[in-house]
Coordinates of C-alpha atoms in Angstrom, one line a residue:
X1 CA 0.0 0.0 0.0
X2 CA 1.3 2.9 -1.2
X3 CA 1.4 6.8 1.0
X4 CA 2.3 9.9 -0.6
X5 CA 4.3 11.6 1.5
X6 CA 2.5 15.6 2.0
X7 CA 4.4 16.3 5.4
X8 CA 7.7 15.8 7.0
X9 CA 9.1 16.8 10.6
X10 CA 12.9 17.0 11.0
X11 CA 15.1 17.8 13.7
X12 CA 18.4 16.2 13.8
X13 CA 22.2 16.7 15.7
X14 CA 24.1 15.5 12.0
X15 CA 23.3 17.2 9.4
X16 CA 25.5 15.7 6.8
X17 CA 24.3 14.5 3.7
X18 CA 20.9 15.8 4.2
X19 CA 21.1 18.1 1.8
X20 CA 20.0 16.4 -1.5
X21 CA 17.0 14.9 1.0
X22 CA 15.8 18.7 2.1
X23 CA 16.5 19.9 -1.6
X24 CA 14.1 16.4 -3.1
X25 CA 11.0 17.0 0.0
X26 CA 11.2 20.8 -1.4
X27 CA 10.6 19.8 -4.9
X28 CA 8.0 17.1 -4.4
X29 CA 6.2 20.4 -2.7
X30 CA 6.4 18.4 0.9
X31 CA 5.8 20.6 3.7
X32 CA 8.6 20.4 6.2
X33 CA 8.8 21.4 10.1
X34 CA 11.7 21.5 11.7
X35 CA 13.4 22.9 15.1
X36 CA 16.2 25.2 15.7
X37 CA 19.5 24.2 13.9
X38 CA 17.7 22.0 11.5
X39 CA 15.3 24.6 11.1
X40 CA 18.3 27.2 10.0
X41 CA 20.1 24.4 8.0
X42 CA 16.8 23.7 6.0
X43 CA 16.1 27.5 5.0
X44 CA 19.8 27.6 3.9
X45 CA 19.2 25.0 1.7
X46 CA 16.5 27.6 -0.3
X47 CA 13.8 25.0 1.0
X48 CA 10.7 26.7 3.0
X49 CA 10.3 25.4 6.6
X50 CA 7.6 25.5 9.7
X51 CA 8.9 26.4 12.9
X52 CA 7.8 23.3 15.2
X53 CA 7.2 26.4 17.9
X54 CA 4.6 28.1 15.6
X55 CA 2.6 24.4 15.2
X56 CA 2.4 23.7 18.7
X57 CA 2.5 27.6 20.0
X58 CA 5.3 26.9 22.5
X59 CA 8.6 27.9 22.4
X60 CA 11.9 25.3 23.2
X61 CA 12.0 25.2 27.0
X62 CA 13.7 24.0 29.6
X63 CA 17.6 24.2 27.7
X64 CA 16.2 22.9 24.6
X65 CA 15.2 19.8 27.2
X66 CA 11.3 19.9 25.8
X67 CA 10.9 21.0 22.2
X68 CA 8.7 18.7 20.5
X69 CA 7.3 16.8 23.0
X70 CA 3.5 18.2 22.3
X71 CA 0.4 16.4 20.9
X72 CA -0.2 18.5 18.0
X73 CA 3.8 16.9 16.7
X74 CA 2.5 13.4 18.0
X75 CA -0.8 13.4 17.0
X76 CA 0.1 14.1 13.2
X77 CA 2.5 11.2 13.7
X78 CA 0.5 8.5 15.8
X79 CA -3.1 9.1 14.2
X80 CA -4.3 6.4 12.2
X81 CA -5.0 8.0 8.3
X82 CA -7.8 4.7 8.1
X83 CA -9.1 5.5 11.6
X84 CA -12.2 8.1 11.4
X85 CA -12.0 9.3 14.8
X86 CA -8.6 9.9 14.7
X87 CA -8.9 12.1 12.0
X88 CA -11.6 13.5 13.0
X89 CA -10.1 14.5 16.3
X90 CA -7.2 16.0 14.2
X91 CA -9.4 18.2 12.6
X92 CA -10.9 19.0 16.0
X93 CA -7.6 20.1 17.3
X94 CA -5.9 21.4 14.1
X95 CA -3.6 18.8 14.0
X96 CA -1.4 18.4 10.8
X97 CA -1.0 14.9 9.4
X98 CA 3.0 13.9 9.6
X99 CA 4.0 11.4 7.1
X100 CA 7.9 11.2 7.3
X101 CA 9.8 11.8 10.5
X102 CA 13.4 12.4 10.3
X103 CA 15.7 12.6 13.7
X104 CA 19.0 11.3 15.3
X105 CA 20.0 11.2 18.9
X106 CA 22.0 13.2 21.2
X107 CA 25.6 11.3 21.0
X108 CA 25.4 9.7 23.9
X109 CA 28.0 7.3 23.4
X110 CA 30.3 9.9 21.6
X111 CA 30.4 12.1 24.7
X112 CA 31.0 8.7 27.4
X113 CA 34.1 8.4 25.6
X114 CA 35.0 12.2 25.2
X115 CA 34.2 13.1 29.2
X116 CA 34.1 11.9 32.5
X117 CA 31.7 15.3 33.0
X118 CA 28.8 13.6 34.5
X119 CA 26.6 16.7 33.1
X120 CA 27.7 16.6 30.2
X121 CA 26.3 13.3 29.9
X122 CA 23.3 13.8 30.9
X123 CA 22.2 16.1 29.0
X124 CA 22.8 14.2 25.7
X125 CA 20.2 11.8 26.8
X126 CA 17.8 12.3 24.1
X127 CA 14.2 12.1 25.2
X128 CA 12.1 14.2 22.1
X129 CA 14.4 12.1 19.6
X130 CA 13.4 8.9 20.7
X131 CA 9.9 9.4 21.6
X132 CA 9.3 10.7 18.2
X133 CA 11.2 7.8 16.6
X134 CA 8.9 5.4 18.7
X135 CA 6.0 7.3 17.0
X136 CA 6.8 7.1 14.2
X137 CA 8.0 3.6 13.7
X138 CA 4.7 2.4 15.7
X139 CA 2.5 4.1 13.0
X140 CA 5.1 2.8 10.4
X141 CA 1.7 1.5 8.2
X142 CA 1.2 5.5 7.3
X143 CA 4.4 7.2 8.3
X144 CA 7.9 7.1 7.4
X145 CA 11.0 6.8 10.2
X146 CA 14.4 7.7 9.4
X147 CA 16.8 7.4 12.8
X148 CA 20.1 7.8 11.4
X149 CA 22.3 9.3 8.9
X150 CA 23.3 6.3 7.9
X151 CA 19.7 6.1 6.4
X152 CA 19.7 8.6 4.4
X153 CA 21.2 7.3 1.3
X154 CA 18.1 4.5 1.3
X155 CA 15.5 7.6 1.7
X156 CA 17.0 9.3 -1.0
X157 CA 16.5 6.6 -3.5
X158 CA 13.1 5.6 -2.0
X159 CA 11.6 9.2 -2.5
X160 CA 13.1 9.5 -6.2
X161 CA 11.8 6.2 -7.4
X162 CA 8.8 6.3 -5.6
X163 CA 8.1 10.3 -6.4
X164 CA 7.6 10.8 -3.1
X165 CA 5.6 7.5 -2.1
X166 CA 6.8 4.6 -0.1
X167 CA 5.6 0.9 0.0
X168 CA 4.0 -0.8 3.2
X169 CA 7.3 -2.6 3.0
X170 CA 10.1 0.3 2.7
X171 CA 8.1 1.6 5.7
X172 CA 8.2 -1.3 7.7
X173 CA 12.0 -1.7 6.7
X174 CA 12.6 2.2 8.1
X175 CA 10.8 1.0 11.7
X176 CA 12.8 -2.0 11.9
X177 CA 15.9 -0.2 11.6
X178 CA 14.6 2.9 13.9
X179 CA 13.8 0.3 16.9
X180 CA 17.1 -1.1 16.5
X181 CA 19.1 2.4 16.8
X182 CA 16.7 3.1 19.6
X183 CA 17.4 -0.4 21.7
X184 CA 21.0 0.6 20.9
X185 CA 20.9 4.0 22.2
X186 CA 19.2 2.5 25.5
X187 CA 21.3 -0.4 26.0
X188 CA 24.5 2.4 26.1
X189 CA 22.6 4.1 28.8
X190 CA 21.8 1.1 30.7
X191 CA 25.4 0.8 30.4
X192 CA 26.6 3.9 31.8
X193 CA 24.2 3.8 34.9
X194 CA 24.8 0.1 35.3
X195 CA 29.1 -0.1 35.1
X196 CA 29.6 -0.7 38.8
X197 CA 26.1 -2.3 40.1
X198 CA 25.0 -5.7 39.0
X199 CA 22.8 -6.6 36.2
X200 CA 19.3 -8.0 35.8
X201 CA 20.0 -8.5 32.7
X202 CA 22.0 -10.0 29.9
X203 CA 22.1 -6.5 27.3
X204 CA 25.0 -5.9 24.6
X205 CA 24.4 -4.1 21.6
X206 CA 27.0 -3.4 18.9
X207 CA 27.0 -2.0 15.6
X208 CA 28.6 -1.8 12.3
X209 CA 28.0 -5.3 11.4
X210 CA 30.5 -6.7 9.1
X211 CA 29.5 -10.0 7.1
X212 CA 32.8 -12.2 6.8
X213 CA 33.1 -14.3 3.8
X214 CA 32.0 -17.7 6.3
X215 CA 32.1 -19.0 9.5
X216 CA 34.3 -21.5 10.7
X217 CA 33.7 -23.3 8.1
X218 CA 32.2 -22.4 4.4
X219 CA 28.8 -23.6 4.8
X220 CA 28.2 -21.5 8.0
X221 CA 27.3 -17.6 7.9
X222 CA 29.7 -15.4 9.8
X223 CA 29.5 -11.5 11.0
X224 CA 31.5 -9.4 13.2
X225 CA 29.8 -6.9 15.2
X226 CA 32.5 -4.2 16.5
X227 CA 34.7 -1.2 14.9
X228 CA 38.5 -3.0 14.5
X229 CA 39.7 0.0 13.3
X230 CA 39.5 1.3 16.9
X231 CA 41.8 -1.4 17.6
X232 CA 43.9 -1.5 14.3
X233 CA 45.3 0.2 11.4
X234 CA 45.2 -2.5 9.1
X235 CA 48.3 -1.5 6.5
X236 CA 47.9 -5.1 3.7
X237 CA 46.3 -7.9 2.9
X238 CA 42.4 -9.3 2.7
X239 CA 39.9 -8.6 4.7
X240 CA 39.7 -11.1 8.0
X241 CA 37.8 -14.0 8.1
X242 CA 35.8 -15.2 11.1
X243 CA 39.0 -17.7 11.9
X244 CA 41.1 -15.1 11.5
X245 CA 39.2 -12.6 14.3
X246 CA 39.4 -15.9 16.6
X247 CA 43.1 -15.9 16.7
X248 CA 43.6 -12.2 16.6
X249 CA 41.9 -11.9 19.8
X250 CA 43.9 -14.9 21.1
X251 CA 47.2 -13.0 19.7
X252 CA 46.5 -9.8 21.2
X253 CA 45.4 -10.9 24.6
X254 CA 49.0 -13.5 24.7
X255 CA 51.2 -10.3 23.8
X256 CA 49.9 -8.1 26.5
X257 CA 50.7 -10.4 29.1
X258 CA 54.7 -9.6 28.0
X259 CA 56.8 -6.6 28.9
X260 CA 60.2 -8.1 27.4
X261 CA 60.7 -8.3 23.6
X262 CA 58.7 -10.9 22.9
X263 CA 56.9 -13.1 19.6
X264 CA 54.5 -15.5 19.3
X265 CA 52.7 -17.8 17.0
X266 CA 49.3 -18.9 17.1
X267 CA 47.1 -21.3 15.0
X268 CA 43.9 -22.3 15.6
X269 CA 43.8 -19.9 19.4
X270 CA 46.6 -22.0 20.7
X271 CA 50.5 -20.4 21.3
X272 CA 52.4 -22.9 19.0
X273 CA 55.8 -20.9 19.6
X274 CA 56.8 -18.1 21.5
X275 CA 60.0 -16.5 23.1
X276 CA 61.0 -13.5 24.5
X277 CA 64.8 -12.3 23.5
X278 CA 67.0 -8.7 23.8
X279 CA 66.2 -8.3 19.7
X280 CA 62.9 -9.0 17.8
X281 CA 64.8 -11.2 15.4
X282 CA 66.0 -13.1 17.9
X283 CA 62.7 -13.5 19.3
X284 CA 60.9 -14.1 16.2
X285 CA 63.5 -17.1 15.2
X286 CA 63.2 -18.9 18.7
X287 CA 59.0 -18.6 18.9
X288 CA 59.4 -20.2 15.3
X289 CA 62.1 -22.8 16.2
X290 CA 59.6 -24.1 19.0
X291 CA 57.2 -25.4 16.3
X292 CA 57.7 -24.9 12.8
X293 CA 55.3 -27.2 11.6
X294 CA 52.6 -25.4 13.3
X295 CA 53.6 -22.2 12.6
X296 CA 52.9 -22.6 9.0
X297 CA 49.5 -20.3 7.9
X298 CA 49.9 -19.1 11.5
X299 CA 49.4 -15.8 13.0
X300 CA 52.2 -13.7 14.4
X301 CA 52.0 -11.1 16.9
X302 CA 54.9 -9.7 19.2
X303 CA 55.2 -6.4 20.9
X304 CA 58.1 -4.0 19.4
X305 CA 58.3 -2.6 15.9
X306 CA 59.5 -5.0 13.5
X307 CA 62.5 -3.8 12.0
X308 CA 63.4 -4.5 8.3
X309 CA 66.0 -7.6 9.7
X310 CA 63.2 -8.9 11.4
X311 CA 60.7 -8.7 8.4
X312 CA 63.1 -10.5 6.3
X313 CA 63.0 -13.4 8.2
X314 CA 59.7 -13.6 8.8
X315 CA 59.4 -13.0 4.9
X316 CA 60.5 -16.7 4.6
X317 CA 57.4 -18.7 5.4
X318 CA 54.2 -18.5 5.0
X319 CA 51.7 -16.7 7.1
X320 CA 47.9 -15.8 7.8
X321 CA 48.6 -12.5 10.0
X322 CA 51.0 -10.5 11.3
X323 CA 50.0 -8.4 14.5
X324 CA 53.0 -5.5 15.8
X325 CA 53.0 -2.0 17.6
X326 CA 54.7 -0.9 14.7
X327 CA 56.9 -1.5 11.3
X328 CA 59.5 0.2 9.9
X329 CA 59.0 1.3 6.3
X330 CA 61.9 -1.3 5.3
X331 CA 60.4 -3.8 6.9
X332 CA 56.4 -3.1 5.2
X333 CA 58.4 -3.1 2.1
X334 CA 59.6 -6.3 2.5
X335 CA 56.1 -7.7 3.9
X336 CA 53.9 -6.2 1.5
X337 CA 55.4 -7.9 -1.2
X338 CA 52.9 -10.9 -1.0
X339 CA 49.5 -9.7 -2.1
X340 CA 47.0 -11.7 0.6
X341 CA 49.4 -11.6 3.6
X342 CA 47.4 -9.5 6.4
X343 CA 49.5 -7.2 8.5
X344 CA 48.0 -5.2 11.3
X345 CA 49.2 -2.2 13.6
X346 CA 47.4 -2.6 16.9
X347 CA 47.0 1.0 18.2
X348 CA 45.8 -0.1 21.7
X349 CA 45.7 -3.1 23.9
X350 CA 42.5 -5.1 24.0
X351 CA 40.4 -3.8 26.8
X352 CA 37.2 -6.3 27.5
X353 CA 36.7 -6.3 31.3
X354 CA 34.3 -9.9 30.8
X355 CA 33.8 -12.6 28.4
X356 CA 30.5 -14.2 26.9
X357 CA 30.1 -17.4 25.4
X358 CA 26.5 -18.8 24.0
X359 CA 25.5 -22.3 26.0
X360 CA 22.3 -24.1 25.6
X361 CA 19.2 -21.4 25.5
X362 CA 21.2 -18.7 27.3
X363 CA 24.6 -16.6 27.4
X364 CA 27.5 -17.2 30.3
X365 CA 29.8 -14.3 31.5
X366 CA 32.4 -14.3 33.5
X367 CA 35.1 -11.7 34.3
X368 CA 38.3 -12.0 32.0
X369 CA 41.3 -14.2 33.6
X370 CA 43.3 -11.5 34.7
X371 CA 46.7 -12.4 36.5
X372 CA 48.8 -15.3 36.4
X373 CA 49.5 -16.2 40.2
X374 CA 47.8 -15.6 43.6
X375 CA 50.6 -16.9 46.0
X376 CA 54.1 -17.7 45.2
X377 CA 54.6 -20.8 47.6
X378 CA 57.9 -22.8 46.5
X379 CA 57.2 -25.8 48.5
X380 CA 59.7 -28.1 46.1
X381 CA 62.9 -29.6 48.2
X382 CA 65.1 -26.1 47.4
X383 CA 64.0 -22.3 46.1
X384 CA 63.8 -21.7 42.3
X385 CA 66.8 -20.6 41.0
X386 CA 66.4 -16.6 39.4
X387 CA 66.6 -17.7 35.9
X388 CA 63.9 -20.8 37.2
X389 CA 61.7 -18.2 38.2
X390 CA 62.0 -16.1 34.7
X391 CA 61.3 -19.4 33.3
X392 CA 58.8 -20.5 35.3
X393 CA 56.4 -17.0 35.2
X394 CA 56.8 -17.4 31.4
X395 CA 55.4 -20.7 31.4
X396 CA 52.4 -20.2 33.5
X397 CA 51.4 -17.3 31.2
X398 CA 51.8 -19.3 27.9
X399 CA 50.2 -22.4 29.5
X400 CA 47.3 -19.8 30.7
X401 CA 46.7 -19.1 26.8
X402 CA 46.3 -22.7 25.8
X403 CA 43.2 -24.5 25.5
X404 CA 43.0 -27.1 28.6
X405 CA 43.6 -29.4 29.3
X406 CA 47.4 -27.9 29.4
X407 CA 51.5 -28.0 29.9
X408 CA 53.7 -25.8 28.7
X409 CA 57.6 -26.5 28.8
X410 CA 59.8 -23.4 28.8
X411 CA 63.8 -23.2 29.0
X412 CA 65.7 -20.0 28.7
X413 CA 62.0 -18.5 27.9
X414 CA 61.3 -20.3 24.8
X415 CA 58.2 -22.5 24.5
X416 CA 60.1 -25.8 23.4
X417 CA 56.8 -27.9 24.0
X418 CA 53.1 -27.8 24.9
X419 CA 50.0 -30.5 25.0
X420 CA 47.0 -28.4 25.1
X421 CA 43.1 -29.5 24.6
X422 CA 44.4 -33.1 26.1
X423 CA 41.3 -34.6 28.2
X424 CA 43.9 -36.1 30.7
X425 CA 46.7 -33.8 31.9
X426 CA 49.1 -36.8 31.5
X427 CA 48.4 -36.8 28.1
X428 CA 49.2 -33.4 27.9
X429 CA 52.6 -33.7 29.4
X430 CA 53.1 -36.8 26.9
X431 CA 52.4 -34.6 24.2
X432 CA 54.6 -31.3 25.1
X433 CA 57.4 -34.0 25.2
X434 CA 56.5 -35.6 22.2
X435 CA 56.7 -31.7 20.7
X436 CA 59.9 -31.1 22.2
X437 CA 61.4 -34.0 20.9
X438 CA 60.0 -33.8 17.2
X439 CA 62.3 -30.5 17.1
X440 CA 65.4 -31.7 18.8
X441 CA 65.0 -29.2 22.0
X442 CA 66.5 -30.8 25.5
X443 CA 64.4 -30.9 28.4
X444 CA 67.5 -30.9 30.9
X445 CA 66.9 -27.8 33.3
X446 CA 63.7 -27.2 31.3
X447 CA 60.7 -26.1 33.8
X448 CA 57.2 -27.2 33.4
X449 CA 53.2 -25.6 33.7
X450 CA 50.2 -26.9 34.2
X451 CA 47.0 -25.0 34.0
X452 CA 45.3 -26.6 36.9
X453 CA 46.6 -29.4 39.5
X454 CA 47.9 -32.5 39.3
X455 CA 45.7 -35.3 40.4
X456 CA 48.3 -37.2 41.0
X457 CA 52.3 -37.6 41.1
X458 CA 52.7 -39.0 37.7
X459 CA 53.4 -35.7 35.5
X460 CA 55.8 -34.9 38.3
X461 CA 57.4 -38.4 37.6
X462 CA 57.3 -38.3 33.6
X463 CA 59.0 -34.8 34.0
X464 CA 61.7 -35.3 36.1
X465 CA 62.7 -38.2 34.0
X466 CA 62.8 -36.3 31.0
X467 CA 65.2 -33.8 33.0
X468 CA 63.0 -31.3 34.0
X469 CA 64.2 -29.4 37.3
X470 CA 61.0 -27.0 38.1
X471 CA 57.3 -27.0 38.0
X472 CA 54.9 -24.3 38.3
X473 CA 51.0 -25.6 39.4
X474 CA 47.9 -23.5 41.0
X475 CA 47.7 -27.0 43.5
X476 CA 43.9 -27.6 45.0
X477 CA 44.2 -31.1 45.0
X478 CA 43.2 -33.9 48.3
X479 CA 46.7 -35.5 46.8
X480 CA 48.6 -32.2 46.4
X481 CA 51.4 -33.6 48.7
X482 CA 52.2 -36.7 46.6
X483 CA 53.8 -34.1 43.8
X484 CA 55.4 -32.2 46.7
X485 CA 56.5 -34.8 48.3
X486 CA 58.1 -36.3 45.1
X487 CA 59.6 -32.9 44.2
X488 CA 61.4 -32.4 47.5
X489 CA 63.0 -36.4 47.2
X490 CA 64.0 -35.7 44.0
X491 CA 65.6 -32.1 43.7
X492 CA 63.0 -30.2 42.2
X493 CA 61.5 -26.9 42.7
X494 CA 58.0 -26.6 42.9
X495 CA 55.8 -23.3 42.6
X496 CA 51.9 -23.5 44.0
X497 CA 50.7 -20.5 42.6
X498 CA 46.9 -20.9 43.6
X499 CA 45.3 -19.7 40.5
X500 CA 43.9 -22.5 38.1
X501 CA 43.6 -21.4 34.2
X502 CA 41.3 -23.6 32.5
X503 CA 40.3 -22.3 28.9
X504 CA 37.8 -24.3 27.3

């Protein structure tokens, strides 16, 4: 069912691109109302505009805080053109039918970020906006809603082809889309009042929706809702898959645990190789000597600007990603050279204070895993030697990243094996040596992590035999003592750091 569209209110905070819209409702002979700064943009436009204060007789009051909150604006919008008493009663009241509404809201979110003014905030809480876009979209069947500039383009078109008409189904399409800016808009204020008090509620909205080319896997759909460019400058390469976002995260939140020059390798979310070293290069060539198998179609992350040596050797195999602080032009040079190759300057650390995960009919949350160890009890027969304990902190933060269960083996703070996603944590530890072996790394004075406790005294067993000389455990278990015990008869230093890190 088609509506001609007679009348039009806007009042919006952007006025970009409106123009050609103002310019097309002038032609088509639309009568437009409008408020304040709209109002003044409009009339610059050469288009003829209706003060809303000379339709409802009142002037803005209150700071601008009430301007079009009156029933001759919402009874144009919310009477019913089919409905004889409504129209009736419009008559009545000299009420103007409204057929297109056009507003944004105050930028809330915009001015969260900008100040820590609590005023300031407040008052870009936008109560006409919404209320009208509610209107509006609830009477969608005779009147149009456009909530955002980003809309525009879409009423542009719609009013050219249709010469000023609109279809049941373009205005149906214009609600839909108002609701959703307007759920937005509340679930950022929720947000605001909510940040230090619990929640009844389970509310996350994010925009700019950006469909990857599949899922996982090629028969699944995939999108990603958030702005990476907040995160990233991304300087080559194709755009990111769904797979790739998955390890990205797991990249970026491995490389802030590090202050040291440090690389890493991941594949599939698990660390495959990593090292920290005085130089980059150094760094890079002993996080790729600790798997190079895995680290093939892998992405790379470390946290110092990779320098043209570095880039060169890098340049040798082939990768998915490459994640830095920084590159010097010698070194984009060099790793621009191969067209697909994605390489990606993170301008700020990851900062996601919980973590969500879709279960069954619902959503979990939990806070993120911050810290590595609660105590430092070495409760092994001697103390950890100094470069035991650089070892040792290394390894519980690498073992923290992979997926349980988990060991990580560390000497001279290398990553020379790991079992990870095991679903015994002997298994594990048979694997990380296994790993170790395939690349010809010794295990004598290497130092072992495990991301929760040892049921028993076997791993302890299986590691000291391979030449291990320190471990590094969150301990909980009834049989705790049977690896202490062990540990002390046999040499070893043992860490209980009270912190478990499963990762599922």
């Amino acid at each position: 069912m088609q509506k001609q569209i007679k009348s039009a209110l806007i009042s919006v905070f952007y006025k970009d691109n409106l123009e050609n819209i103002v310019k097309t409702l002038g032609q088509q002979g639309v009568t437009i109302y409008s408020t304040g700064g709209t109002q003044k943009f409009i009339e610059e436009q050469g288009v003829k505009c209706v003060a809303v204060e000379d339709l409802t007789a009142y002037p803005s009051i209150l700071g601008g805080r009430v301007k079009t909150l009156h029933p001759k604006v919402f009874g144009g919008i919310l009477a019913r053109r089919e409905n004889k008493q409504d129209l009736e009663q419009l008559a009545q009241y000299e009420i103007p039918e409204i057929d297109l509404v056009i507003v944004d809201l105050y930028p809330f979110e915009e001015t969260v970020k900008s100040t820590s003014e609590e005023q300031a905030i407040i008052e870009k809480i936008d109560i006409g906006g919404v209320s009208l876009i509610r209107a509006a979209g609830k009477n969608y069947k005779d009147v149009v809603i456009v909530a955002s500039k980003n809309q525009y383009a879409d009423l542009e078109k719609a009013l050219v082809e249709g010469k000023g008409a609109t279809t049941l189904e373009q205005r149906r399409q214009f609600a839909a889309k108002a609701f959703e800016v307007c759920a937005h808009y509340d679930v950022a204020i929720a947000g605001y009042f909510l940040q230090n008090s619990e929640k009844d509620y389970f509310q996350l909205s994010v925009p700019q929706g950006q469909v990857c080319r599949y899922g996982e896997n090629p028969h699944q759909k995939g999108v990603f809702y958030g702005n990476l460019e907040d995160m990233f400058d991304k300087l080559h390469g194709k755009e990111l898959s769904y797979n790739n976002l998955v390890d990205v995260d797991a990249a970026v939140q491995l490389i802030a645990e590090f202050t040291d020059t440090t690389f890493a390798v991941i594949k599939h979310t698990n660390v495959c190789g990593i090292a920290s070293r005085v130089t980059l290069t150094a760094a890079w060539e002993a996080a790729l000597a600790g798997d190079k198998e895995s680290a093939f179609g892998g992405v790379l992350v470390c946290n110092k600007t990779v320098d043209a040596a570095t880039a060169q050797s890098i340049n040798e195999i082939f990768f998915e990603i490459l994640i830095a602080p920084g590159f010097e032009p010698a070194a984009l040079e060099i790793l621009q050279a191969r067209k697909n190759r994605i390489l990606l300057l993170q301008k700020q650390p990851l900062k996601t204070p919980q973590m969500f995960k879709n279960v069954l009919n619902g959503v979990l949350v939990q806070d993120n895993d911050e810290g590595s160890f609660k105590t430092w009890d070495e409760s092994g027969a001697q103390p950890a030697t100094e470069a035991q304990k650089a070892d040792l902190e290394f390894a519980n933060i690498v073992c923290k990243h992979l997926k349980s269960n988990a060991i990580a083996l560390v000497k001279e703070r290398q990553l020379v094996g790991k079992g990870c996603g095991q679903t015994s944590r002997i298994d594990a530890l048979r694997h990380a040596i296994e790993k170790a072996k395939q690349f010809e790394f010794s295990l004598q004075g290497a130092v072992m992590a495990s991301d929760a406790f040892f049921p028993f005294d076997d791993c302890v067993r299986i590691a000291k035999a391979e030449g291990i000389t320190a471990v590094i455990q969150p301990g909980g278990s009834i049989r705790d003592n049977d690896s202490i015990t062990y540990a002390k008869e046999n040499g070893m230093a043992m860490v209980i750091t009270g912190m478990r890190h499963f990762r599922h």
